[in-house]
mmCIF file of C-alpha atoms in Angstrom:
data_model
loop_
_atom_site.group_PDB
_atom_site.id
_atom_site.type_symbol
_atom_site.label_atom_id
_atom_site.label_comp_id
_atom_site.label_asym_id
_atom_site.label_seq_id
_atom_site.Cartn_x
_atom_site.Cartn_y
_atom_site.Cartn_z
ATOM 1 C CA MET A 1 6.908 -7.395 -9.473
ATOM 2 C CA GLY A 2 6.966 -6.288 -12.786
ATOM 3 C CA ARG A 3 8.574 -3.411 -14.426
ATOM 4 C CA GLU A 4 5.979 -1.951 -16.918
ATOM 5 C CA ILE A 5 6.559 -0.055 -19.868
ATOM 6 C CA GLU A 6 3.898 1.832 -21.161
ATOM 7 C CA ARG A 7 3.133 4.483 -23.447
ATOM 8 C CA ARG A 8 -0.194 6.627 -23.351
ATOM 9 C CA PHE A 9 -2.332 8.269 -25.772
ATOM 10 C CA LEU A 10 -5.280 10.346 -25.794
ATOM 11 C CA VAL A 11 -7.984 8.608 -28.036
ATOM 12 C CA CYS A 12 -9.520 11.190 -30.419
ATOM 13 C CA ASP A 13 -12.490 9.035 -31.829
ATOM 14 C CA SER A 14 -13.616 6.383 -29.486
ATOM 15 C CA ARG A 15 -16.898 5.553 -31.735
ATOM 16 C CA PHE A 16 -15.100 2.346 -32.865
ATOM 17 C CA LEU A 17 -15.934 0.995 -29.089
ATOM 18 C CA ASP A 18 -19.187 1.061 -29.373
ATOM 19 C CA GLY A 19 -21.095 -2.416 -28.992
ATOM 20 C CA ARG A 20 -18.190 -3.960 -27.468
ATOM 21 C CA THR A 21 -18.212 -4.909 -23.894
ATOM 22 C CA GLY A 22 -15.778 -3.519 -21.383
ATOM 23 C CA GLU A 23 -14.851 -3.690 -17.850
ATOM 24 C CA ARG A 24 -15.507 -1.248 -15.399
ATOM 25 C CA ILE A 25 -12.718 0.087 -13.319
ATOM 26 C CA VAL A 26 -12.863 1.915 -9.935
ATOM 27 C CA GLN A 27 -9.883 2.955 -8.496
ATOM 28 C CA GLY A 28 -8.717 5.362 -5.645
ATOM 29 C CA TYR A 29 -5.081 6.247 -4.085
ATOM 30 C CA VAL A 30 -4.751 5.941 -0.625
ATOM 31 C CA ALA A 31 -1.456 7.772 -0.047
ATOM 32 C CA LYS A 32 0.679 10.060 -2.160
ATOM 33 C CA GLU A 33 4.178 11.346 -1.533
ATOM 34 C CA SER A 34 6.316 13.226 -4.008
ATOM 35 C CA GLY A 35 8.439 10.772 -5.261
ATOM 36 C CA ALA A 36 7.511 7.717 -3.184
ATOM 37 C CA MET A 37 5.662 4.863 -4.189
ATOM 38 C CA THR A 38 1.757 5.362 -4.754
ATOM 39 C CA THR A 39 -0.242 2.901 -3.356
ATOM 40 C CA ARG A 40 -3.525 2.261 -5.151
ATOM 41 C CA VAL A 41 -6.709 0.058 -4.592
ATOM 42 C CA ARG A 42 -8.496 -1.047 -7.800
ATOM 43 C CA ILE A 43 -11.650 -2.878 -8.350
ATOM 44 C CA ARG A 44 -11.998 -4.498 -11.792
ATOM 45 C CA ALA A 45 -15.233 -5.766 -12.540
ATOM 46 C CA ASP A 46 -15.559 -8.331 -9.583
ATOM 47 C CA ARG A 47 -11.844 -8.524 -8.400
ATOM 48 C CA ALA A 48 -9.990 -6.146 -6.399
ATOM 49 C CA PHE A 49 -6.161 -5.060 -6.358
ATOM 50 C CA LEU A 50 -3.740 -3.322 -4.324
ATOM 51 C CA ALA A 51 -1.038 -2.141 -5.912
ATOM 52 C CA LEU A 52 2.129 -0.364 -5.254
ATOM 53 C CA THR A 53 3.978 2.055 -8.182
ATOM 54 C CA GLY A 54 7.183 3.487 -8.039
ATOM 55 C CA PRO A 55 7.898 6.628 -9.792
ATOM 56 C CA ARG A 56 8.045 6.743 -13.773
ATOM 57 C CA GLN A 57 11.781 6.695 -14.867
ATOM 58 C CA GLY A 58 11.203 7.286 -18.491
ATOM 59 C CA LEU A 59 8.627 5.079 -20.022
ATOM 60 C CA GLY A 60 8.854 2.804 -17.104
ATOM 61 C CA ARG A 61 7.942 2.403 -13.668
ATOM 62 C CA ASP A 62 8.261 -0.773 -11.049
ATOM 63 C CA GLU A 63 4.572 -2.305 -10.167
ATOM 64 C CA PHE A 64 3.764 -4.265 -7.426
ATOM 65 C CA GLU A 65 -0.115 -5.549 -7.485
ATOM 66 C CA TYR A 66 -1.870 -8.358 -5.264
ATOM 67 C CA PRO A 67 -5.412 -9.529 -5.368
ATOM 68 C CA ILE A 68 -7.329 -8.117 -2.342
ATOM 69 C CA PRO A 69 -11.040 -9.200 -1.114
ATOM 70 C CA VAL A 70 -13.542 -6.802 -2.679
ATOM 71 C CA ASP A 71 -15.013 -5.824 0.400
ATOM 72 C CA ASP A 72 -11.783 -4.718 1.691
ATOM 73 C CA ALA A 73 -11.196 -2.245 -1.308
ATOM 74 C CA TRP A 74 -14.378 -0.926 -1.016
ATOM 75 C CA GLN A 75 -13.658 0.099 2.235
ATOM 76 C CA ILE A 76 -10.962 1.846 1.600
ATOM 77 C CA LEU A 77 -11.893 3.137 -1.395
ATOM 78 C CA SER A 78 -15.194 4.762 1.106
ATOM 79 C CA ASP A 79 -13.140 5.744 4.302
ATOM 80 C CA TYR A 80 -9.340 6.342 3.156
ATOM 81 C CA CYS A 81 -9.244 7.539 -0.542
ATOM 82 C CA GLY A 82 -11.110 10.917 -0.081
ATOM 83 C CA GLY A 83 -11.735 12.680 -3.667
ATOM 84 C CA ARG A 84 -9.110 10.484 -5.144
ATOM 85 C CA ILE A 85 -11.264 8.139 -7.049
ATOM 86 C CA VAL A 86 -11.611 7.454 -10.720
ATOM 87 C CA GLU A 87 -14.129 5.504 -12.305
ATOM 88 C CA LYS A 88 -13.819 4.162 -16.168
ATOM 89 C CA THR A 89 -14.419 1.423 -18.700
ATOM 90 C CA ARG A 90 -11.677 -0.476 -19.710
ATOM 91 C CA TYR A 91 -11.751 -1.991 -23.339
ATOM 92 C CA ASN A 92 -8.908 -4.292 -24.686
ATOM 93 C CA VAL A 93 -8.569 -3.383 -28.551
ATOM 94 C CA ALA A 94 -5.910 -5.595 -30.133
ATOM 95 C CA TYR A 95 -4.242 -3.707 -33.072
ATOM 96 C CA ALA A 96 -1.273 -4.625 -35.201
ATOM 97 C CA ASP A 97 0.902 -6.631 -32.760
ATOM 98 C CA HIS A 98 -0.506 -4.502 -29.882
ATOM 99 C CA LEU A 99 -2.915 -4.504 -27.561
ATOM 100 C CA PHE A 100 -4.378 -1.415 -26.628
ATOM 101 C CA GLU A 101 -6.035 -0.810 -23.318
ATOM 102 C CA GLU A 102 -8.585 1.498 -24.127
ATOM 103 C CA ASP A 103 -10.271 3.531 -20.658
ATOM 104 C CA VAL A 104 -13.565 5.476 -21.091
ATOM 105 C CA PHE A 105 -13.851 7.724 -18.238
ATOM 106 C CA ALA A 106 -16.995 8.526 -16.131
ATOM 107 C CA GLY A 107 -17.612 11.158 -13.521
ATOM 108 C CA ARG A 108 -15.402 14.383 -13.700
ATOM 109 C CA ASN A 109 -13.374 12.850 -16.370
ATOM 110 C CA ALA A 110 -16.509 12.059 -18.893
ATOM 111 C CA GLY A 111 -15.388 12.392 -22.252
ATOM 112 C CA LEU A 112 -11.628 11.496 -22.101
ATOM 113 C CA VAL A 113 -10.504 8.710 -23.521
ATOM 114 C CA ILE A 114 -7.189 7.261 -22.802
ATOM 115 C CA ALA A 115 -5.291 4.185 -24.725
ATOM 116 C CA GLU A 116 -2.625 2.723 -22.789
ATOM 117 C CA VAL A 117 0.049 0.211 -24.583
ATOM 118 C CA GLU A 118 2.575 -2.094 -22.954
ATOM 119 C CA LEU A 119 5.756 -2.370 -24.341
ATOM 120 C CA ALA A 120 8.567 -5.355 -24.396
ATOM 121 C CA HIS A 121 11.143 -2.345 -24.344
ATOM 122 C CA GLU A 122 11.401 1.222 -24.889
ATOM 123 C CA ALA A 123 12.666 1.373 -28.284
ATOM 124 C CA GLN A 124 10.027 -0.998 -29.608
ATOM 125 C CA PRO A 125 8.641 0.571 -32.736
ATOM 126 C CA LEU A 126 4.609 1.150 -32.326
ATOM 127 C CA ILE A 127 2.418 1.039 -34.986
ATOM 128 C CA LEU A 128 -0.541 3.590 -34.143
ATOM 129 C CA PRO A 129 -4.451 3.534 -35.347
ATOM 130 C CA THR A 130 -5.854 6.621 -36.507
ATOM 131 C CA TRP A 131 -8.037 6.757 -33.889
ATOM 132 C CA ILE A 132 -5.033 7.477 -31.626
ATOM 133 C CA GLY A 133 -4.308 11.496 -30.679
ATOM 134 C CA GLU A 134 -1.755 12.915 -28.877
ATOM 135 C CA GLU A 135 0.887 11.187 -27.233
ATOM 136 C CA VAL A 136 0.624 11.656 -23.214
ATOM 137 C CA THR A 137 2.937 9.350 -21.747
ATOM 138 C CA LEU A 138 5.459 12.140 -19.832
ATOM 139 C CA ASN A 139 2.206 14.494 -19.476
ATOM 140 C CA LYS A 140 1.180 14.389 -15.231
ATOM 141 C CA ARG A 141 -2.104 15.718 -16.321
ATOM 142 C CA PHE A 142 -3.187 12.828 -17.913
ATOM 143 C CA GLY A 143 -1.699 10.281 -15.445
ATOM 144 C CA ASN A 144 -4.131 8.269 -13.149
ATOM 145 C CA PHE A 145 -3.258 10.016 -10.130
ATOM 146 C CA SER A 146 -3.988 13.291 -11.266
ATOM 147 C CA LEU A 147 -7.307 12.513 -12.929
ATOM 148 C CA ALA A 148 -7.961 11.330 -9.644
ATOM 149 C CA GLN A 149 -7.984 14.456 -7.923
ATOM 150 C CA PHE A 150 -10.779 16.356 -7.690
ATOM 151 C CA GLU A 151 -13.404 17.751 -4.827
ATOM 152 C CA GLY A 152 -16.910 16.110 -6.633
ATOM 153 C CA PRO A 153 -18.532 13.128 -5.452
ATOM 154 C CA THR A 154 -15.891 10.311 -4.262
ATOM 155 C CA LEU A 155 -17.709 7.178 -4.979
ATOM 156 C CA PRO A 156 -19.811 6.001 -7.834
ATOM 157 C CA GLU A 157 -23.427 6.792 -7.210
ATOM 158 C CA ASP A 158 -24.128 2.932 -6.546
ATOM 159 C CA ARG A 159 -21.458 3.003 -3.702
ATOM 160 C CA ARG A 160 -22.058 6.332 -2.182
ATOM 161 C CA ARG A 161 -23.234 6.364 1.307
ATOM 162 C CA PRO A 162 -26.543 7.636 2.520
ATOM 163 C CA LYS A 163 -26.267 11.212 3.884
ATOM 164 C CA GLY A 164 -27.138 11.743 7.294
ATOM 165 C CA PRO A 165 -27.654 8.626 10.193
ATOM 166 C CA VAL A 166 -26.850 5.619 8.579
ATOM 167 C CA PRO A 167 -30.541 3.783 8.406
ATOM 168 C CA THR A 168 -30.885 1.335 11.374
ATOM 169 C CA ARG A 169 -31.839 -1.626 8.873
ATOM 170 C CA HIS A 170 -28.084 -1.387 7.573
ATOM 171 C CA LEU A 171 -26.548 -1.580 10.960
ATOM 172 C CA GLN A 172 -28.751 -4.516 11.882
ATOM 173 C CA ALA A 173 -27.579 -6.318 8.498
ATOM 174 C CA MET A 174 -24.061 -5.489 9.382
ATOM 175 C CA HIS A 175 -24.305 -7.437 12.811
ATOM 176 C CA MET B 1 -9.559 -5.798 7.367
ATOM 177 C CA GLY B 2 -9.472 -5.777 11.203
ATOM 178 C CA ARG B 3 -9.684 -3.061 13.744
ATOM 179 C CA GLU B 4 -6.802 -3.159 16.252
ATOM 180 C CA ILE B 5 -7.266 -1.821 19.716
ATOM 181 C CA GLU B 6 -3.965 -1.816 21.364
ATOM 182 C CA ARG B 7 -2.110 0.020 24.301
ATOM 183 C CA ARG B 8 1.440 0.295 23.966
ATOM 184 C CA PHE B 9 4.082 0.657 27.160
ATOM 185 C CA LEU B 10 7.629 0.988 27.451
ATOM 186 C CA VAL B 11 9.589 -1.888 29.177
ATOM 187 C CA CYS B 12 11.617 -0.982 31.712
ATOM 188 C CA ASP B 13 13.711 -4.275 32.264
ATOM 189 C CA SER B 14 13.775 -6.887 29.734
ATOM 190 C CA ARG B 15 16.330 -9.198 31.242
ATOM 191 C CA PHE B 16 13.111 -11.603 31.766
ATOM 192 C CA LEU B 17 13.340 -11.942 27.962
ATOM 193 C CA ASP B 18 16.793 -13.538 27.812
ATOM 194 C CA GLY B 19 16.887 -17.404 26.464
ATOM 195 C CA ARG B 20 13.533 -16.869 24.671
ATOM 196 C CA THR B 21 13.071 -17.110 21.149
ATOM 197 C CA GLY B 22 11.745 -14.202 18.926
ATOM 198 C CA GLU B 23 11.267 -13.304 15.301
ATOM 199 C CA ARG B 24 12.904 -11.111 13.345
ATOM 200 C CA ILE B 25 10.692 -8.206 12.282
ATOM 201 C CA VAL B 26 12.235 -5.629 9.276
ATOM 202 C CA GLN B 27 9.433 -3.212 8.511
ATOM 203 C CA GLY B 28 9.487 0.238 6.060
ATOM 204 C CA TYR B 29 7.172 2.894 5.068
ATOM 205 C CA VAL B 30 6.759 3.288 1.454
ATOM 206 C CA ALA B 31 4.405 6.134 1.806
ATOM 207 C CA LYS B 32 3.069 8.589 4.325
ATOM 208 C CA GLU B 33 0.586 11.456 4.350
ATOM 209 C CA SER B 34 -0.682 13.160 7.088
ATOM 210 C CA GLY B 35 -3.994 11.824 8.126
ATOM 211 C CA ALA B 36 -3.748 9.297 5.471
ATOM 212 C CA MET B 37 -3.078 5.513 5.582
ATOM 213 C CA THR B 38 0.127 4.543 5.963
ATOM 214 C CA THR B 39 1.466 1.898 3.858
ATOM 215 C CA ARG B 40 3.635 -0.607 5.408
ATOM 216 C CA VAL B 41 5.808 -4.032 4.069
ATOM 217 C CA ARG B 42 6.827 -6.230 7.052
ATOM 218 C CA ILE B 43 9.289 -8.791 6.690
ATOM 219 C CA ARG B 44 8.512 -11.203 9.841
ATOM 220 C CA ALA B 45 10.657 -14.406 10.230
ATOM 221 C CA ASP B 46 10.338 -15.899 6.469
ATOM 222 C CA ARG B 47 6.995 -14.352 5.800
ATOM 223 C CA ALA B 48 6.236 -10.890 4.197
ATOM 224 C CA PHE B 49 3.012 -8.755 4.643
ATOM 225 C CA LEU B 50 1.706 -5.443 3.011
ATOM 226 C CA ALA B 51 -0.322 -3.471 5.377
ATOM 227 C CA LEU B 52 -2.409 -0.603 5.132
ATOM 228 C CA THR B 53 -2.871 1.471 8.373
ATOM 229 C CA GLY B 54 -5.594 3.912 9.305
ATOM 230 C CA PRO B 55 -4.806 6.747 11.585
ATOM 231 C CA ARG B 56 -5.042 6.088 15.194
ATOM 232 C CA GLN B 57 -9.006 6.741 16.373
ATOM 233 C CA GLY B 58 -8.550 6.783 20.308
ATOM 234 C CA LEU B 59 -7.112 3.358 20.892
ATOM 235 C CA GLY B 60 -7.708 1.998 17.748
ATOM 236 C CA ARG B 61 -6.627 1.874 14.147
ATOM 237 C CA ASP B 62 -8.102 0.079 10.987
ATOM 238 C CA GLU B 63 -5.631 -2.466 9.821
ATOM 239 C CA PHE B 64 -5.659 -4.024 6.033
ATOM 240 C CA GLU B 65 -3.101 -6.681 5.720
ATOM 241 C CA TYR B 66 -1.997 -8.956 3.032
ATOM 242 C CA PRO B 67 0.892 -11.701 2.743
ATOM 243 C CA ILE B 68 3.130 -10.582 -0.444
ATOM 244 C CA PRO B 69 6.335 -12.524 -1.483
ATOM 245 C CA VAL B 70 9.178 -12.192 0.494
ATOM 246 C CA ASP B 71 11.561 -11.064 -2.617
ATOM 247 C CA ASP B 72 9.023 -8.040 -3.422
ATOM 248 C CA ALA B 73 9.153 -7.075 0.234
ATOM 249 C CA TRP B 74 12.837 -6.839 0.090
ATOM 250 C CA GLN B 75 12.839 -4.824 -3.200
ATOM 251 C CA ILE B 76 10.388 -2.541 -1.666
ATOM 252 C CA LEU B 77 12.526 -1.924 1.580
ATOM 253 C CA SER B 78 15.484 -1.371 -0.530
ATOM 254 C CA ASP B 79 14.469 0.727 -2.971
ATOM 255 C CA TYR B 80 11.587 2.511 -1.806
ATOM 256 C CA CYS B 81 11.703 3.001 1.645
ATOM 257 C CA GLY B 82 14.427 5.316 2.008
ATOM 258 C CA GLY B 83 15.433 5.637 5.827
ATOM 259 C CA ARG B 84 12.532 4.650 7.002
ATOM 260 C CA ILE B 85 13.380 1.242 8.633
ATOM 261 C CA VAL B 86 13.069 -0.467 11.449
ATOM 262 C CA GLU B 87 14.752 -3.343 12.596
ATOM 263 C CA LYS B 88 13.088 -5.535 15.864
ATOM 264 C CA THR B 89 12.805 -8.736 17.616
ATOM 265 C CA ARG B 90 9.321 -9.644 18.477
ATOM 266 C CA TYR B 91 8.627 -11.927 21.564
ATOM 267 C CA ASN B 92 5.271 -13.151 22.498
ATOM 268 C CA VAL B 93 4.868 -12.981 26.305
ATOM 269 C CA ALA B 94 1.598 -14.288 27.996
ATOM 270 C CA TYR B 95 0.708 -12.717 31.419
ATOM 271 C CA ALA B 96 -2.598 -13.038 33.239
ATOM 272 C CA ASP B 97 -5.055 -13.148 30.327
ATOM 273 C CA HIS B 98 -2.879 -10.910 27.995
ATOM 274 C CA LEU B 99 -0.620 -11.720 25.439
ATOM 275 C CA PHE B 100 2.059 -9.101 25.440
ATOM 276 C CA GLU B 101 4.205 -8.594 22.265
ATOM 277 C CA GLU B 102 7.738 -7.365 23.405
ATOM 278 C CA ASP B 103 9.513 -5.690 20.469
ATOM 279 C CA VAL B 104 13.220 -5.259 21.166
ATOM 280 C CA PHE B 105 14.642 -2.524 18.563
ATOM 281 C CA ALA B 106 17.948 -2.949 16.861
ATOM 282 C CA GLY B 107 19.935 -0.087 14.692
ATOM 283 C CA ARG B 108 19.442 3.404 15.883
ATOM 284 C CA ASN B 109 16.768 2.281 18.246
ATOM 285 C CA ALA B 110 18.858 -0.376 20.209
ATOM 286 C CA GLY B 111 18.113 -0.079 23.703
ATOM 287 C CA LEU B 112 14.393 0.554 23.306
ATOM 288 C CA VAL B 113 11.855 -1.947 24.144
ATOM 289 C CA ILE B 114 8.247 -1.731 23.531
ATOM 290 C CA ALA B 115 5.303 -3.918 24.667
ATOM 291 C CA GLU B 116 2.096 -3.971 22.781
ATOM 292 C CA VAL B 117 -1.366 -5.711 23.919
ATOM 293 C CA GLU B 118 -4.319 -6.084 21.874
ATOM 294 C CA LEU B 119 -7.573 -5.170 23.606
ATOM 295 C CA ALA B 120 -11.095 -6.429 22.776
ATOM 296 C CA HIS B 121 -12.446 -3.366 23.279
ATOM 297 C CA GLU B 122 -11.048 -0.010 24.652
ATOM 298 C CA ALA B 123 -12.240 0.004 28.186
ATOM 299 C CA GLN B 124 -10.664 -3.722 28.690
ATOM 300 C CA PRO B 125 -9.293 -4.052 31.990
ATOM 301 C CA LEU B 126 -5.353 -5.063 31.881
ATOM 302 C CA ILE B 127 -3.114 -6.282 34.557
ATOM 303 C CA LEU B 128 -0.025 -5.117 34.517
ATOM 304 C CA PRO B 129 3.560 -6.718 34.740
ATOM 305 C CA THR B 130 6.276 -5.149 36.955
ATOM 306 C CA TRP B 131 8.637 -5.028 33.825
ATOM 307 C CA ILE B 132 5.715 -2.676 32.401
ATOM 308 C CA GLY B 133 7.094 1.276 32.195
ATOM 309 C CA GLU B 134 5.193 4.182 30.933
ATOM 310 C CA GLU B 135 2.498 4.007 28.881
ATOM 311 C CA VAL B 136 2.961 5.397 25.222
ATOM 312 C CA THR B 137 0.181 4.744 23.562
ATOM 313 C CA LEU B 138 -0.844 8.066 22.108
ATOM 314 C CA ASN B 139 2.836 9.270 21.952
ATOM 315 C CA LYS B 140 3.669 9.459 18.444
ATOM 316 C CA ARG B 141 7.559 9.530 19.057
ATOM 317 C CA PHE B 142 7.191 6.022 19.994
ATOM 318 C CA GLY B 143 4.878 5.236 17.236
ATOM 319 C CA ASN B 144 6.478 2.755 14.721
ATOM 320 C CA PHE B 145 6.525 5.515 12.295
ATOM 321 C CA SER B 146 8.159 7.752 14.061
ATOM 322 C CA LEU B 147 11.130 5.086 15.037
ATOM 323 C CA ALA B 148 11.371 4.314 11.328
ATOM 324 C CA GLN B 149 12.409 7.841 10.937
ATOM 325 C CA PHE B 150 16.195 8.391 10.559
ATOM 326 C CA GLU B 151 19.580 8.848 8.511
ATOM 327 C CA GLY B 152 21.201 6.062 9.055
ATOM 328 C CA PRO B 153 21.593 2.774 7.376
ATOM 329 C CA THR B 154 18.312 1.971 5.923
ATOM 330 C CA LEU B 155 18.715 -1.824 5.855
ATOM 331 C CA PRO B 156 20.107 -4.653 8.187
ATOM 332 C CA GLU B 157 23.827 -5.087 7.485
ATOM 333 C CA ASP B 158 23.189 -8.413 5.582
ATOM 334 C CA ARG B 159 20.615 -6.737 3.567
ATOM 335 C CA ARG B 160 22.588 -3.542 2.631
ATOM 336 C CA ARG B 161 23.842 -3.574 -1.034
ATOM 337 C CA PRO B 162 27.679 -2.999 -1.400
ATOM 338 C CA LYS B 163 28.927 0.370 -1.799
ATOM 339 C CA GLY B 164 29.933 1.663 -5.464
ATOM 340 C CA PRO B 165 29.813 -0.477 -8.673
ATOM 341 C CA VAL B 166 28.045 -3.512 -8.240
ATOM 342 C CA PRO B 167 30.511 -6.326 -8.902
ATOM 343 C CA THR B 168 30.321 -8.324 -12.021
ATOM 344 C CA ARG B 169 29.848 -11.353 -10.738
ATOM 345 C CA HIS B 170 26.285 -10.503 -8.829
ATOM 346 C CA LEU B 171 25.091 -9.156 -12.166
ATOM 347 C CA GLN B 172 26.219 -12.436 -13.590
ATOM 348 C CA ALA B 173 23.893 -14.515 -11.061
ATOM 349 C CA MET B 174 20.814 -12.075 -11.611
ATOM 350 C CA HIS B 175 20.565 -13.053 -15.112
#
């Protein structure tokens, strides 16, 4: 278990990311009850994780995260996350003494870039680079769960199931 | 991932369990949304598991279960399961070609004994011993989630936090 203390910011200029290599992340939410923990499945490059995160308390929240098989993660995302899926590419950017995780969103949230920085404690001073914009740490609109809620396609295109009957070939391959 | 196909029965006479050794199970529910997966934390003897279970479809349901550290499990049960905790002792009973898992409930549900048997497929014939009573497979009142919902003590007595301020001694021991 970890307790995460982090601050989140909009990124107003992400051109400095051009040419860098990021990790693709697809994550979805299994169940959400107000005030309860959130159950999240995340596929990050070729690994997958199941996480329980508690409600935010100030800048912090409890997080329990465990590796799970990637195939399980795709199945849960496909069958049990409904429309609550986020797709993004994460870049790690060191600046001053901080590590900013910059998430460039795709799909419905395309155009949105959010930087997260983890702190050792809530009062830790933070030196902000020029490309950092408005702080959204406490703005639920920009929380990962809110960003995952939409009515559009539920999975990245390369993982969407074909409409209509599943081709026989596919069924054979599974047995 | 597994797909569980199981039938559940009330046990009308559990005297045959006297003298057998069972495993203590404490389990709680983190988040529950109607029609979505259920997130369950279970401590079984000295091991702990995090499970996601899909809604029941006929006699079956999808289940994804992963081992987690026991300390994490106690913390999640303590801090994030509210009153939704079940305590029971499980006995494995072989009968005919079947393995019956008999759960003897404690706490608020004391007196209740439920037997679960896993099937290879929905139509598999089942030979029932005399101590088996009413089938409750599709009766939500006897589902594990329903049995976990109550307003009483949330944790077994040996795991309950003391009321009032935490003793200083305890705080020191944690640092």
